[in-house]
Amino acid sequence: NGNAIYNTSHPLLERLVGQLEVEAPCPYNSIPYDYRMSQMWVEGTLGIVPELAPKIMLNEEGENITLSNNVDMFKKWADIWEKEDPFKYTPVIHNYAATNLIPRHLGPEYIIHGAKLYSPWNPTKSEVTLVVSEWFFDRSLHLVKNLDEKDHPFSEVVIMVPPVAGSHDDYDEMTDVPVRTQHRGAPDFMDLCEADIRTEWFMLTNSYHHVARHVDLMFTPGTFKPVIPFTPATYPFCFKFPYCKETVNLAQRINPGQDKVIQDMDMLYNTEARNAYCKEWKEENGEEGEELYKNQQRRLMFRKKIIGPPGPTGTSYYAWLVREKKDSIYKMTDRSLYGARPPFVKVFAKEEKLDGMSEDELAKRVGMTLLDNSTDCNCGTFETEVECSDSGIGCIWRPLFESCHPPELIDGGEPICAATEAPTMAPTMTLPLDDTESPTAAPSVEGTLAEDDPWYSSMFKSREHDGTTTENNSTDGTTLMADDDDALFEEPDSAPAQIRKLQADTSDPYYETNRTAEQRTDTFEESRHDDVVLTAIEAKTPSQAMKLEADTRDPWYERNVNAEKRVPPSREPVHTYITTPSADQAETLSLEDMIQEELKLEAVINRQKLKKEKKSEVISQLHKEEMHYQSEILRLEMLLEAMEMEAKL
């Protein structure tokens, strides 16, 4: 290990360093020197030869490099010095590289490598309130009852409950911390802004979590700024999760250069700053976020649901602070480099999934039994060494930090639990009261289609078009195209059935929700032509209608023309101009021909508008990506400078 005390006069160290010099030109030089010396000793004592990456084993010509076999030499060294145990462990030195610590985490060591030491929470400086979002099942009682067993900074707890939920008067019997209930006057996703806070700072969680055994809030020494972990807004950490991507998009409305994602439950909110941020957020997006996407109606038209936070978040709160130049109250630390310890642990993961489903969704997705037979795979829920060791899923206890971790966090192996959640999660869940059935069944269209067709129905496609539209607008359809960042959700059963029927009966393709923009313009000409001709026929007598059909110059609508002679759909119909009029012929185009020409011109103009809008969207997206790349390059340059400064120190 590089964090070691070396005896420069020991003959084994001389041989190990000499071998490093011999291996300088070969692929072994790609391995750090301290780790390579450990490999030599393991190779001599256990006979295990290290494996190198295939790309490292190629020379400049792309041919495989053959390494010499040094097992026998290393074994001789082991035979000479193995009995005196040349590698010894000492508590004098400890490696805390890339680790944020407070004094509680330190052991008996005298020499510390790589630690970033911060100050713990000082209760004499300020107080912290804990806000708990609750719904209908009193799961927050689990958090309250176990609160006194935890090491936490909270001087008060506020339970946010629905307006119709009852409150408890016996909280003082469960904990010594003052607890009060606040009934919501807005949706649950507005708890961040609606909570009545009487202290300078507060944190946010929900009833599916409980407080961690140690809530290790960190602060900078002297200035006492809260240390807040963030996740880089990059594809591996954020953008491959639709929810996280949308969280950053919304935050960039406030601060276009926002490149940090802050989990809602990691942020230590300043009450005064929260009040100013929420006031502006409501002015911009509405009291309940109803105008959050008011300027993105086109985007909503092509999506059934946008996956993202419907209310304020810790990320947008920090974006507002940066824009207002008030972010200096925090010290931000990259959790992808230095890690972070969660202040809250989820203990009701299965219940959270069940509570968010309606009865129909529950029966459809889990069959009412699947989740009952499943177990939570989370080492963080085990808070003692005995519970961690007896977990049955391979969790490992770390006595220094008094925490339970999955084995891959220690040895870098395969994860024992599948990670499927986005880095930033809102506590909002679907309430059971929202899962109501539609009060009126959808009117049937069978009676309309079963009517006797009039004598002229075979000449037109209006009946076929109307029936197809009715099928395509059913609530079970999933023909709507979505971007790669959005998943398709089924419409809730509570959607008014009358709206669907109106959409099914309309003959205008611009009001059909299951068509894309190209499909709308492609079918625009056909649908409008059917409507116009059908109206004209209904206004005339049968004899006049037959004459109208005979006068048309479009062979597509002539019944006596073979399919081979009809004009292909991709070509425009050819109209014949009569240059020598007779008594039975007109000098100009018929009314139907002029209408068709007008509609074709309108369709061409609409196509041009759509192409122009698509080009504008592509250009706008390229500008956004350019800003992301620039911010990422700047972050890496700053990180490189910091590493160089540390190396010099």
XYZ file of C-alpha atoms in Angstrom:
649
model
C 0.000 0.000 0.000
C 1.231 3.499 -0.790
C 0.056 4.592 2.661
C 2.721 2.576 4.439
C 5.936 2.930 6.408
C 8.823 1.349 4.465
C 12.053 -0.052 5.934
C 14.521 1.022 3.251
C 17.270 -1.191 4.659
C 15.302 -4.439 4.389
C 16.660 -6.749 1.641
C 13.128 -7.709 0.489
C 12.267 -4.063 -0.256
C 15.509 -3.762 -2.276
C 14.511 -6.759 -4.404
C 10.932 -5.540 -4.877
C 12.095 -2.082 -6.013
C 14.720 -3.673 -8.276
C 12.030 -5.791 -9.935
C 9.905 -2.644 -10.512
C 12.859 -1.147 -12.418
C 13.216 -4.306 -14.507
C 9.488 -4.269 -15.362
C 9.433 -0.583 -16.337
C 9.330 -1.275 -20.135
C 6.691 -4.028 -19.906
C 2.887 -3.984 -19.301
C 3.367 -4.490 -15.548
C 4.407 -0.836 -15.425
C 0.715 0.085 -15.852
C 0.041 -1.149 -12.300
C 0.637 1.244 -9.358
C 3.927 0.457 -7.650
C 2.459 -0.340 -4.223
C -0.133 -2.706 -5.659
C 2.467 -4.341 -7.932
C 4.723 -5.093 -4.940
C 1.770 -6.747 -3.210
C 1.184 -8.839 -6.355
C 4.788 -10.038 -6.287
C 4.426 -11.195 -2.687
C 1.074 -12.947 -3.369
C 2.555 -14.586 -6.449
C 5.454 -15.950 -4.394
C 3.421 -17.122 -1.368
C 0.233 -18.344 -3.088
C 1.354 -18.881 -6.686
C -1.386 -16.599 -8.077
C -0.243 -14.825 -11.256
C -2.113 -11.537 -11.887
C -4.148 -11.131 -15.069
C -3.785 -8.001 -17.151
C -6.313 -6.432 -19.509
C -6.044 -7.779 -23.087
C -5.434 -4.308 -24.551
C -2.449 -3.773 -22.262
C -0.904 -7.022 -23.515
C -0.539 -5.697 -27.090
C 2.555 -4.012 -28.534
C 2.619 -1.139 -31.032
C 2.072 -3.578 -33.934
C -0.989 -5.071 -32.205
C 0.768 -8.371 -31.399
C 0.485 -10.132 -28.035
C 3.315 -9.568 -25.559
C 4.739 -12.600 -23.755
C 5.745 -11.911 -20.162
C 8.468 -13.813 -18.356
C 7.512 -16.304 -15.648
C 8.828 -15.024 -12.315
C 6.942 -17.365 -9.999
C 10.050 -19.315 -8.997
C 12.006 -16.164 -8.181
C 9.177 -14.711 -6.105
C 8.770 -18.061 -4.342
C 12.436 -17.995 -3.281
C 11.891 -14.575 -1.737
C 8.854 -15.875 0.112
C 10.750 -18.893 1.405
C 13.425 -16.603 2.888
C 11.288 -13.898 4.524
C 7.795 -15.346 4.890
C 8.380 -16.558 8.455
C 9.330 -13.116 9.738
C 6.086 -11.644 8.306
C 7.593 -8.658 6.447
C 4.164 -7.058 5.771
C 2.643 -5.948 9.063
C -0.567 -4.087 9.856
C -0.288 -1.048 12.104
C -3.031 1.204 13.530
C -0.622 4.143 13.368
C -1.562 4.961 9.746
C -4.946 4.750 7.994
C -6.070 5.354 4.423
C -9.144 7.605 4.085
C -8.540 8.552 0.459
C -11.568 10.262 -1.180
C -13.629 10.137 2.030
C -15.547 12.896 3.805
C -15.283 12.488 7.575
C -16.256 14.051 10.864
C -14.270 13.403 14.076
C -16.622 10.583 15.083
C -15.329 8.465 12.185
C -11.664 8.631 13.201
C -9.948 5.716 14.922
C -6.709 5.378 16.934
C -4.476 6.247 13.935
C -1.922 9.068 14.101
C -1.182 9.405 10.380
C -4.214 9.994 8.155
C -4.081 9.827 4.378
C -6.536 11.545 2.046
C -9.388 12.382 4.430
C -11.503 15.518 4.089
C -12.333 16.373 7.687
C -15.449 18.452 8.415
C -17.214 19.608 11.571
C -20.355 17.884 12.908
C -23.636 19.619 13.606
C -23.449 22.119 16.465
C -26.865 22.401 18.186
C -25.879 25.649 19.882
C -25.582 27.455 16.542
C -28.976 26.633 15.023
C -31.861 24.141 15.012
C -33.154 21.762 12.336
C -36.744 20.672 11.675
C -37.650 17.358 10.038
C -40.619 17.416 7.617
C -42.269 14.014 7.009
C -44.713 13.562 4.115
C -47.482 11.208 5.243
C -50.604 9.817 3.570
C -53.320 7.553 4.976
C -51.611 4.646 6.720
C -49.771 6.216 9.699
C -46.462 4.748 8.602
C -44.722 7.805 10.003
C -45.374 6.371 13.466
C -42.538 3.928 12.840
C -40.181 6.873 12.306
C -41.455 8.746 15.362
C -41.326 5.757 17.736
C -37.694 4.996 16.857
C -36.490 8.591 16.752
C -35.014 8.661 20.261
C -32.778 5.701 19.435
C -31.040 7.648 16.668
C -28.190 10.116 16.664
C -29.838 13.048 14.858
C -29.928 16.886 14.906
C -33.710 17.393 14.704
C -35.306 19.633 17.310
C -38.836 19.338 15.887
C -40.819 17.075 13.552
C -43.663 18.224 11.268
C -45.956 15.504 9.853
C -47.660 16.595 6.597
C -50.986 14.722 6.252
C -53.956 14.895 3.820
C -56.825 17.256 4.735
C -59.171 14.390 5.674
C -56.622 12.405 7.705
C -56.721 12.440 11.485
C -53.943 13.667 13.754
C -52.386 12.081 16.838
C -52.342 13.643 20.289
C -50.000 11.088 21.830
C -46.773 11.896 19.994
C -45.216 12.966 23.301
C -45.553 9.362 24.495
C -43.546 8.078 21.509
C -40.603 10.500 21.471
C -39.024 13.336 23.408
C -38.785 15.427 20.240
C -41.733 17.821 19.758
C -44.016 16.585 16.958
C -46.896 18.470 15.348
C -49.312 17.664 12.527
C -49.978 19.964 9.570
C -52.913 19.286 7.224
C -52.086 19.987 3.608
C -53.715 22.814 1.724
C -52.046 21.781 -1.559
C -50.960 18.531 -3.298
C -48.369 16.384 -1.540
C -45.618 17.289 -4.002
C -45.825 20.862 -2.672
C -44.790 19.829 0.879
C -41.358 21.399 0.346
C -42.999 24.812 -0.009
C -46.086 24.380 2.174
C -44.476 23.067 5.380
C -44.680 25.562 8.250
C -41.064 25.791 9.463
C -40.080 27.725 12.589
C -36.348 26.981 12.577
C -33.509 28.255 10.394
C -32.930 24.908 8.662
C -35.021 21.841 7.795
C -34.821 18.509 5.970
C -37.431 16.518 4.056
C -38.341 12.803 3.991
C -41.491 10.676 3.761
C -43.223 8.027 5.837
C -41.655 5.156 3.873
C -38.287 6.014 5.478
C -36.929 6.253 8.966
C -34.036 8.245 10.357
C -30.630 6.610 9.922
C -28.736 5.406 12.983
C -26.334 8.341 12.620
C -27.387 11.457 10.710
C -23.894 12.745 10.006
C -24.547 16.291 8.843
C -21.221 17.888 7.913
C -20.185 21.538 8.012
C -17.078 23.413 6.997
C -14.844 24.270 9.966
C -15.019 27.896 11.007
C -17.602 29.151 8.485
C -20.051 26.349 9.390
C -21.491 25.929 5.887
C -23.562 22.753 5.296
C -21.760 20.183 3.136
C -24.259 18.909 0.541
C -23.543 15.906 -1.726
C -24.502 16.190 -5.392
C -24.575 13.864 -8.379
C -23.044 15.081 -11.683
C -25.687 15.728 -14.341
C -24.184 13.296 -16.855
C -25.569 10.298 -18.721
C -24.145 7.531 -16.472
C -25.381 9.188 -13.278
C -28.549 10.968 -14.406
C -29.636 11.332 -18.025
C -30.296 7.620 -18.581
C -33.010 7.934 -15.916
C -36.072 9.759 -17.366
C -37.052 11.202 -13.988
C -33.597 12.604 -13.294
C -33.276 13.982 -16.818
C -36.554 15.867 -16.482
C -35.479 17.129 -13.047
C -32.404 18.732 -14.611
C -34.453 20.117 -17.531
C -36.799 21.891 -15.119
C -33.908 23.217 -13.027
C -32.220 24.588 -16.145
C -35.237 26.801 -16.732
C -34.031 28.675 -13.654
C -30.281 28.276 -14.177
C -29.329 27.200 -17.741
C -25.906 26.057 -16.530
C -27.219 23.733 -13.827
C -25.017 20.617 -13.860
C -25.638 19.205 -10.383
C -28.425 16.919 -9.153
C -29.263 17.167 -5.450
C -31.466 14.485 -3.956
C -34.452 15.976 -2.197
C -33.667 14.105 1.025
C -29.969 15.062 1.026
C -30.554 18.807 0.982
C -30.478 20.835 4.194
C -32.904 23.620 3.263
C -32.515 27.154 4.546
C -35.992 28.345 5.542
C -35.544 31.951 4.445
C -34.119 30.939 1.066
C -36.875 28.312 0.681
C -39.565 30.951 1.178
C -38.133 33.230 -1.522
C -37.601 30.319 -3.932
C -41.126 28.941 -3.454
C -42.707 32.361 -3.929
C -41.036 32.738 -7.315
C -41.720 29.108 -8.251
C -45.462 29.544 -7.640
C -45.564 32.802 -9.589
C -43.970 31.054 -12.539
C -45.679 27.638 -12.405
C -48.907 28.214 -10.479
C -49.866 27.635 -6.854
C -50.038 23.864 -7.469
C -47.753 23.580 -10.501
C -50.662 23.637 -12.948
C -48.697 25.867 -15.353
C -45.451 23.877 -15.198
C -45.744 22.884 -18.875
C -47.920 25.730 -20.147
C -45.337 26.648 -22.796
C -44.811 23.048 -23.930
C -48.237 22.133 -25.277
C -46.696 20.585 -28.375
C -44.578 18.306 -26.195
C -47.615 17.266 -24.172
C -49.530 16.514 -27.372
C -47.100 13.733 -28.284
C -46.870 12.232 -24.786
C -49.405 10.569 -22.561
C -47.392 11.498 -19.482
C -44.118 13.292 -18.805
C -41.932 11.411 -16.340
C -40.614 13.984 -13.921
C -41.267 15.914 -10.716
C -44.607 17.782 -10.726
C -43.449 20.210 -8.039
C -40.383 21.943 -6.572
C -37.226 19.892 -5.954
C -33.908 20.175 -4.176
C -32.197 20.496 -7.576
C -34.309 23.457 -8.714
C -33.939 25.018 -5.237
C -30.147 24.949 -5.635
C -30.443 26.219 -9.239
C -32.365 29.219 -7.902
C -29.661 29.856 -5.292
C -26.954 29.781 -7.985
C -28.874 32.188 -10.194
C -29.440 34.574 -7.281
C -25.771 34.198 -6.229
C -26.810 32.855 -2.827
C -25.275 29.385 -3.197
C -22.294 30.426 -1.042
C -24.233 29.255 2.028
C -23.394 25.663 0.987
C -20.253 23.640 0.361
C -20.998 21.150 -2.445
C -19.200 17.790 -2.673
C -19.297 15.280 -5.529
C -20.808 12.037 -4.243
C -19.424 10.135 -7.262
C -15.899 10.913 -5.945
C -16.278 11.202 -2.171
C -19.451 9.230 -1.485
C -22.291 10.200 0.858
C -24.102 8.687 3.830
C -27.913 8.746 3.511
C -29.639 10.523 6.422
C -32.786 8.433 5.870
C -33.229 4.722 5.170
C -36.181 3.309 3.232
C -37.904 0.599 5.279
C -41.252 0.340 3.471
C -40.154 -0.206 -0.126
C -42.807 -2.845 -0.852
C -45.561 -0.774 0.758
C -44.512 2.270 -1.265
C -45.056 0.356 -4.502
C -48.390 -1.030 -3.369
C -49.710 2.323 -2.148
C -48.938 3.901 -5.502
C -51.132 1.442 -7.417
C -54.865 1.413 -7.962
C -56.771 -1.837 -7.505
C -56.801 -2.440 -11.266
C -53.060 -1.768 -11.578
C -52.365 -4.035 -8.640
C -54.322 -6.920 -10.145
C -52.821 -6.377 -13.591
C -49.147 -5.934 -12.697
C -48.562 -8.071 -9.629
C -51.513 -10.448 -9.598
C -52.169 -9.512 -5.937
C -49.521 -12.025 -4.795
C -46.191 -11.232 -6.470
C -45.068 -8.496 -4.114
C -46.301 -10.362 -1.053
C -43.754 -13.097 -1.790
C -40.874 -10.687 -2.454
C -38.268 -9.431 0.000
C -36.440 -6.121 0.134
C -32.784 -6.297 -0.915
C -31.260 -3.392 1.000
C -28.286 -3.775 3.308
C -28.774 -0.229 4.585
C -31.835 -1.269 6.611
C -29.703 -3.381 8.970
C -28.411 -1.156 11.763
C -26.541 -3.598 13.997
C -23.678 -5.977 13.346
C -25.832 -8.994 14.230
C -28.636 -7.996 11.847
C -26.140 -7.280 9.063
C -24.295 -10.590 9.471
C -27.565 -12.564 9.610
C -29.147 -10.762 6.656
C -28.929 -13.812 4.402
C -28.050 -11.733 1.309
C -24.312 -11.314 1.951
C -24.175 -7.888 3.599
C -20.899 -6.815 5.280
C -20.630 -4.784 8.495
C -18.167 -1.865 8.659
C -17.404 -1.281 12.349
C -15.534 1.983 11.770
C -18.648 3.697 10.388
C -21.160 1.420 12.173
C -22.946 0.723 8.910
C -24.014 -2.252 6.805
C -23.054 -2.361 3.126
C -23.416 -4.741 0.167
C -20.228 -6.702 -0.600
C -19.665 -4.998 -3.971
C -19.061 -1.729 -2.131
C -16.112 -3.394 -0.390
C -14.602 -5.686 -3.029
C -16.013 -4.184 -6.244
C -17.802 -7.403 -7.221
C -21.194 -7.951 -8.833
C -24.099 -6.152 -7.093
C -26.305 -8.427 -5.008
C -29.294 -6.089 -5.408
C -30.582 -4.664 -8.666
C -30.561 -0.862 -8.722
C -33.493 0.495 -10.741
C -34.311 3.867 -9.173
C -33.218 7.224 -10.492
C -30.790 9.265 -8.371
C -33.481 11.842 -7.549
C -36.850 10.557 -6.371
C -39.861 12.620 -5.299
C -41.867 11.347 -2.326
C -45.147 11.860 -4.200
C -47.365 8.788 -4.409
C -50.774 8.300 -6.003
C -53.445 8.683 -3.337
C -56.150 6.002 -3.032
C -58.901 8.649 -3.306
C -57.813 9.369 -6.870
C -58.517 5.812 -8.005
C -62.192 6.268 -8.860
C -64.035 4.688 -11.739
C -65.568 6.561 -14.624
C -69.137 7.667 -13.728
C -70.437 7.148 -17.267
C -69.734 4.316 -19.661
C -68.578 5.195 -23.160
C -71.485 5.363 -25.617
C -71.510 2.519 -28.089
C -70.943 3.133 -31.792
C -72.533 -0.117 -32.887
C -75.903 1.503 -33.498
C -74.379 4.090 -35.788
C -72.438 1.591 -37.867
C -75.385 -0.779 -38.103
C -77.638 1.723 -39.907
C -78.602 0.941 -43.464
C -76.183 2.678 -45.754
C -77.695 5.130 -48.266
C -77.476 4.400 -51.980
C -74.358 6.557 -52.466
C -72.271 5.091 -49.599
C -70.251 2.871 -51.929
C -68.828 5.928 -53.685
C -67.139 7.375 -50.613
C -64.719 6.294 -47.891
C -66.321 8.254 -45.073
C -67.830 5.213 -43.340
C -64.585 3.269 -43.423
C -62.657 6.305 -42.187
C -65.064 6.885 -39.290
C -64.862 3.272 -38.136
C -61.076 3.260 -38.234
C -60.931 6.452 -36.203
C -63.180 4.941 -33.544
C -60.837 1.971 -33.148
C -57.669 4.038 -33.044
C -58.997 6.344 -30.316
C -59.818 3.590 -27.841
C -58.329 3.962 -24.370
C -56.299 0.774 -24.748
C -54.302 2.031 -27.718
C -50.604 2.776 -27.380
C -49.875 4.111 -30.845
C -48.662 7.450 -29.558
C -44.984 7.903 -30.321
C -42.800 8.974 -27.411
C -39.222 10.129 -27.022
C -36.559 7.858 -25.539
C -36.817 9.629 -22.184
C -40.497 8.880 -21.624
C -42.288 5.645 -20.872
C -45.837 5.038 -22.050
C -48.476 4.846 -19.372
C -52.043 3.666 -19.741
C -54.732 6.275 -19.381
C -56.474 6.062 -15.986
C -59.876 4.443 -15.898
C -61.279 7.623 -14.433
C -60.760 9.549 -17.685
C -64.106 10.871 -18.962
C -65.455 8.482 -21.552
C -67.317 11.245 -23.397
C -64.052 12.898 -24.409
C -62.856 9.733 -26.089
C -66.139 9.433 -28.028
C -65.862 12.989 -29.288
C -62.359 12.266 -30.480
C -63.511 9.118 -32.212
C -66.317 10.842 -34.095
C -64.296 13.749 -35.398
C -63.197 13.474 -39.022
C -60.457 16.098 -38.741
C -57.079 14.300 -38.388
C -55.621 17.248 -36.463
C -57.811 16.319 -33.474
C -56.987 12.597 -33.457
C -54.717 11.984 -30.455
C -53.260 8.682 -31.687
C -51.620 10.131 -34.808
C -48.179 11.615 -35.234
C -47.586 14.924 -36.985
C -46.685 13.207 -40.272
C -49.756 10.974 -40.140
C -51.957 14.004 -39.564
C -50.663 15.852 -42.625
C -50.694 12.699 -44.815
C -54.350 12.035 -44.097
C -55.393 15.683 -44.006
C -56.239 15.839 -47.729
C -58.235 12.611 -47.774
C -60.331 13.369 -44.669
C -61.126 16.951 -45.705
C -62.111 15.799 -49.214
C -64.500 13.228 -47.776
C -66.177 15.821 -45.564
C -66.631 18.382 -48.351
C -67.990 15.927 -50.934
C -70.274 14.257 -48.407
C -71.769 17.633 -47.437
C -72.305 18.508 -51.085
C -74.128 15.256 -51.778
C -76.406 15.582 -48.759
C -77.480 19.007 -50.045
C -78.372 17.728 -53.540
C -80.917 15.370 -54.985
C -79.869 11.838 -56.049
C -79.726 12.862 -59.700
C -77.543 15.841 -58.893
C -75.224 13.668 -56.873
C -74.732 11.283 -59.769
C -73.977 14.229 -62.043
C -71.420 15.504 -59.498
C -69.590 12.214 -59.613
C -69.581 12.193 -63.396
C -68.080 15.686 -63.558
C -65.032 14.888 -61.394
C -61.634 14.834 -63.159
C -59.945 12.732 -60.449
C -59.689 9.095 -61.662
C -59.223 7.879 -58.053
C -62.926 8.479 -57.418
C -64.204 7.088 -60.759
C -65.800 3.707 -60.200
C -65.472 2.624 -63.835
C -61.646 2.935 -63.915
C -59.380 -0.068 -63.246
C -56.922 -0.034 -60.333
C -53.959 0.003 -62.749
C -55.242 3.185 -64.373
C -55.748 5.039 -61.132
C -53.118 7.565 -60.143
C -50.754 6.226 -57.430
C -51.336 7.884 -54.034
C -47.882 9.447 -54.106
C -48.670 11.373 -57.310
C -50.993 14.309 -57.734
C -54.122 13.732 -59.888
C -53.896 15.085 -63.420
C -56.683 17.507 -64.340
C -57.844 17.992 -67.934
C -58.404 21.525 -69.164
C -61.033 21.953 -71.920
C -59.696 24.458 -74.442
C -62.582 24.197 -76.887
C -65.732 24.444 -74.854
C -68.963 22.992 -76.076
C -72.483 23.263 -74.811
C -71.932 20.383 -72.332
C -68.441 21.319 -71.165
C -67.080 24.049 -68.874
C -64.086 26.266 -69.540
C -62.711 26.042 -65.961
C -62.132 23.385 -63.313
C -65.106 22.014 -61.454
C -65.800 23.029 -57.852
C -64.450 19.722 -56.534
C -61.189 20.130 -58.464
C -60.621 23.611 -57.133
C -61.285 22.439 -53.575
C -58.802 19.598 -54.023
C -56.128 21.968 -55.348
C -56.670 24.315 -52.418
C -56.402 21.484 -49.892
C -53.231 20.183 -51.506
C -51.614 23.596 -51.214
C -52.631 23.790 -47.558
C -51.148 20.340 -46.928
C -47.849 21.344 -48.580
C -47.680 24.507 -46.464
C -48.345 22.502 -43.296
C -45.605 20.034 -44.188
C -43.150 22.891 -44.678
C -44.111 24.359 -41.295
C -43.561 21.003 -39.589
C -40.145 20.586 -41.211
C -39.161 24.075 -40.079
C -40.280 23.376 -36.495
C -38.323 20.103 -36.436
C -35.174 21.878 -37.642
C -35.613 24.518 -34.930
C -35.967 21.817 -32.255
C -32.816 20.034 -33.479
C -30.828 23.299 -33.411
C -32.106 24.098 -29.911
C -31.170 20.620 -28.668
C -27.665 20.955 -30.131
C -27.200 24.237 -28.265
C -28.246 22.591 -24.993
C -25.870 19.650 -25.525
C -23.052 22.082 -26.272
C -23.680 23.784 -22.914
C -23.612 20.404 -21.151
C -20.311 19.483 -22.786
C -18.773 22.846 -21.876
C -19.836 22.533 -18.242
C -18.491 18.962 -18.088
C -15.125 20.051 -19.535
C -14.960 22.900 -17.012
C -15.741 20.521 -14.146
C -13.001 18.084 -15.248
C -10.467 20.903 -15.590
C -11.272 22.129 -12.079
C -10.970 18.572 -10.756
C -7.603 18.144 -12.469
C -6.341 21.402 -10.962
C -7.506 20.307 -7.509
C -5.715 16.967 -7.895
C -2.527 18.734 -8.983
C -2.716 21.034 -5.967
C -3.190 18.060 -3.626
C -0.249 16.289 -5.273
C 1.964 19.332 -4.705
C 0.887 19.553 -1.056
